[in-house]
mmCIF file of C-alpha atoms and ligand atoms in Angstrom:
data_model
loop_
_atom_site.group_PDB
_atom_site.id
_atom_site.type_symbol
_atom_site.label_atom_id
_atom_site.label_comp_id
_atom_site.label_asym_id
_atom_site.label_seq_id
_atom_site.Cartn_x
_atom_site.Cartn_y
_atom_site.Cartn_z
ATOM 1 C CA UNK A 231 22.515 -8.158 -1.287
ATOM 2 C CA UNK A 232 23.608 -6.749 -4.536
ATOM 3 C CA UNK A 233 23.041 -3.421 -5.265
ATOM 4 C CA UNK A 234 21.718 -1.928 -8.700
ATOM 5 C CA UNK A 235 23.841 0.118 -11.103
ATOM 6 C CA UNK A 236 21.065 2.499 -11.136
ATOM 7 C CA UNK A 237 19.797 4.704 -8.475
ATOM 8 C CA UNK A 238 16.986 6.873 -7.940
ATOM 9 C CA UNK A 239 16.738 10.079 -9.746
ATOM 10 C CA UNK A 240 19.530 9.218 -12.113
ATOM 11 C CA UNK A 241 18.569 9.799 -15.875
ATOM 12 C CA UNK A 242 18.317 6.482 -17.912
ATOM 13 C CA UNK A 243 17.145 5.476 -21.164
ATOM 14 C CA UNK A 244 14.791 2.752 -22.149
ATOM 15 C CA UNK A 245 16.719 0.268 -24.518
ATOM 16 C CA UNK A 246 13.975 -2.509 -25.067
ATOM 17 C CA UNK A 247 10.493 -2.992 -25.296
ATOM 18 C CA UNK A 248 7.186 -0.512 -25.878
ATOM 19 C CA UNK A 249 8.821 2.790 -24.815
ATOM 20 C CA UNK A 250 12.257 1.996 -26.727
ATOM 21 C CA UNK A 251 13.916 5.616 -27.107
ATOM 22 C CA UNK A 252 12.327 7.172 -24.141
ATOM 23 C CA UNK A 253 14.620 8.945 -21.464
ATOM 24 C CA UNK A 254 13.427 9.524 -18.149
ATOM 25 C CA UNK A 255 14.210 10.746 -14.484
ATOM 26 C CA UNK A 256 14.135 7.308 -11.831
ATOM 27 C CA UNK A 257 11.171 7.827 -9.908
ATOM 28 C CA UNK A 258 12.213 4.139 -7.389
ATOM 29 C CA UNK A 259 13.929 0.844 -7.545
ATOM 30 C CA UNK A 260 12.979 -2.025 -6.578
ATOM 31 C CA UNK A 261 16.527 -3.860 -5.908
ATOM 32 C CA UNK A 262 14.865 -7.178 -4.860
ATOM 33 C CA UNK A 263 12.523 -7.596 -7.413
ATOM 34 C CA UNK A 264 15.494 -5.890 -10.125
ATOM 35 C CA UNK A 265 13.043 -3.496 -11.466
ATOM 36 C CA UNK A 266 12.428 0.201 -11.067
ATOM 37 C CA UNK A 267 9.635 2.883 -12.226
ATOM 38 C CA UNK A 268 10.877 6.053 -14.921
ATOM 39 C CA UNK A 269 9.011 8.920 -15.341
ATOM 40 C CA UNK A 270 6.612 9.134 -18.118
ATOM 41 C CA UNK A 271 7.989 5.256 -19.160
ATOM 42 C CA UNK A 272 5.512 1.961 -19.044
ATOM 43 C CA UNK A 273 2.140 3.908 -18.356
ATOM 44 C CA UNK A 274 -0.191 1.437 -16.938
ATOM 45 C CA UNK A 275 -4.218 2.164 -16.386
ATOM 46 C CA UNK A 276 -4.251 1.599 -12.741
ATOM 47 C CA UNK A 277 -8.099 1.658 -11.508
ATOM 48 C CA UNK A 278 -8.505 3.310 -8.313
ATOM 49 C CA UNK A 279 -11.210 3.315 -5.265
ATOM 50 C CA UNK A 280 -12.788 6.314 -4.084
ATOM 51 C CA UNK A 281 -11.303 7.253 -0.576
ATOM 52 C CA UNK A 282 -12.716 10.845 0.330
ATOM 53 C CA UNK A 283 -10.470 10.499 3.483
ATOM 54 C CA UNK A 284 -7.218 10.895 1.187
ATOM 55 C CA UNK A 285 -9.017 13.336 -1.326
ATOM 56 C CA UNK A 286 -9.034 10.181 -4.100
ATOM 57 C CA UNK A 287 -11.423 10.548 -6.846
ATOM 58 C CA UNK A 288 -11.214 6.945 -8.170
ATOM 59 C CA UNK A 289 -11.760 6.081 -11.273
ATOM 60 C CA UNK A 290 -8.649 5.106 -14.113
ATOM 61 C CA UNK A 291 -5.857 6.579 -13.700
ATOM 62 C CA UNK A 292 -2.433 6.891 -15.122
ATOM 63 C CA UNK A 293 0.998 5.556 -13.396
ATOM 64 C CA UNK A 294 4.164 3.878 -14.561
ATOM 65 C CA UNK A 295 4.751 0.233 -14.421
ATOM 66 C CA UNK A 296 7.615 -1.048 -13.451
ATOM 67 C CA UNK A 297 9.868 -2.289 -15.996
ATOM 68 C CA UNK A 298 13.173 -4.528 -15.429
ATOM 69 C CA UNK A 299 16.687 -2.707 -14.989
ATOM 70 C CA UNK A 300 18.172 -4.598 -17.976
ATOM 71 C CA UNK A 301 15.838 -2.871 -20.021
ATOM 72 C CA UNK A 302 17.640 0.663 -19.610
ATOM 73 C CA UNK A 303 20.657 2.668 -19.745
ATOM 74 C CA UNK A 304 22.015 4.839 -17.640
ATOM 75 C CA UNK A 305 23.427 8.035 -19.456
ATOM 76 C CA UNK A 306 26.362 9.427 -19.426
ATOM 77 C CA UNK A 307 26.580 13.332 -20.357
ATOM 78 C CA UNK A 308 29.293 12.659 -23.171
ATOM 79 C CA UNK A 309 28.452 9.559 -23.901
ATOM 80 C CA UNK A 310 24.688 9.080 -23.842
ATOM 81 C CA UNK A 311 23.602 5.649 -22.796
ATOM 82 C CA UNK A 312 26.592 3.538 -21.020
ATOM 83 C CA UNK A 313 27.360 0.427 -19.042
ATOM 84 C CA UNK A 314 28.282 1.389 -15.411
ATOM 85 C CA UNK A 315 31.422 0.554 -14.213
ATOM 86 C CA UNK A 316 32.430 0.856 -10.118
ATOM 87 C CA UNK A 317 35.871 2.503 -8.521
ATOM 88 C CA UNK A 318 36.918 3.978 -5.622
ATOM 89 C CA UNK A 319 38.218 7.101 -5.606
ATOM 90 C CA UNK A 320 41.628 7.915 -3.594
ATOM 91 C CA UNK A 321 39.737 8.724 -0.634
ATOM 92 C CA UNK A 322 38.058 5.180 -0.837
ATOM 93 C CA UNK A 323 34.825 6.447 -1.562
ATOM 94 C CA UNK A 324 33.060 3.946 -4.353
ATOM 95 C CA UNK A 325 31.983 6.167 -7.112
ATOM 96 C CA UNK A 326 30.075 4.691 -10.675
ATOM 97 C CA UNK A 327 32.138 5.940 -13.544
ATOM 98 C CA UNK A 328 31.108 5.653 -17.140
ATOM 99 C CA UNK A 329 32.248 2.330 -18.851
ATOM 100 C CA UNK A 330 33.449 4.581 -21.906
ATOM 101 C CA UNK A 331 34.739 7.584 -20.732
ATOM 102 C CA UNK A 332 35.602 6.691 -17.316
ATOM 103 C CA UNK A 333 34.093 10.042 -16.202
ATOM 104 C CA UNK A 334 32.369 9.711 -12.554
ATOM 105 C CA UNK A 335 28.511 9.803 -12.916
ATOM 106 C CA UNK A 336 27.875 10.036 -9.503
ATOM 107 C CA UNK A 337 26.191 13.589 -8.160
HETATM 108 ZN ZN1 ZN B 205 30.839 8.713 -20.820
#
């Protein structure tokens, strides 16, 4: 299975559609399905059932959609938003590095 450039909790930035502009914190990815949920990005209305066993109110409320990983950016701190390039580091470890400044944007 391929894995995704971008990872939970990394800070991307919407390049296409209705929240063009926006940056936001990764809230999950769906690898499989190459999409993945930002904070704040693609609200949807999401109507919800009562369950007084979970402490749900129902009613509409607000939650990201997911929107497709070509549709963002992840960003670099020098750079802003970059292409992700892979390396491995001396010790062999694979690290994403920034396609521009080369600087490792891994935590
Ligand atoms: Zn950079």
């Amino acid at each position: 299975m391929k894995g995704l450039d971008i990872r939970k909790n990394d800070t991307v930035r919407v390049m296409a559609g209705r929240d063009k502009g926006k940056e936001g914190r990764v809230l999950e990815v769906e690898p499989r399905q190459n999409r993945l949920y930002v904070e704040h990005v693609n609200i949807i209305k999401r109507h919800t059932r009562p369950n007084p066993a979970k402490q749900i109110r129902g009613g509409i409320l607000d939650k990201e959609g997911p929107i497709h990983v070509s549709n963002v950016a992840l960003i670099c701190g020098d750079c802003g938003p970059t292409r992700v390039q892979h390396r491995q580091t001396a010790e062999g470890k694979k690290v994403r590095v920034c396609a521009k400044c080369e600087q490792v944007l891994d935590r």
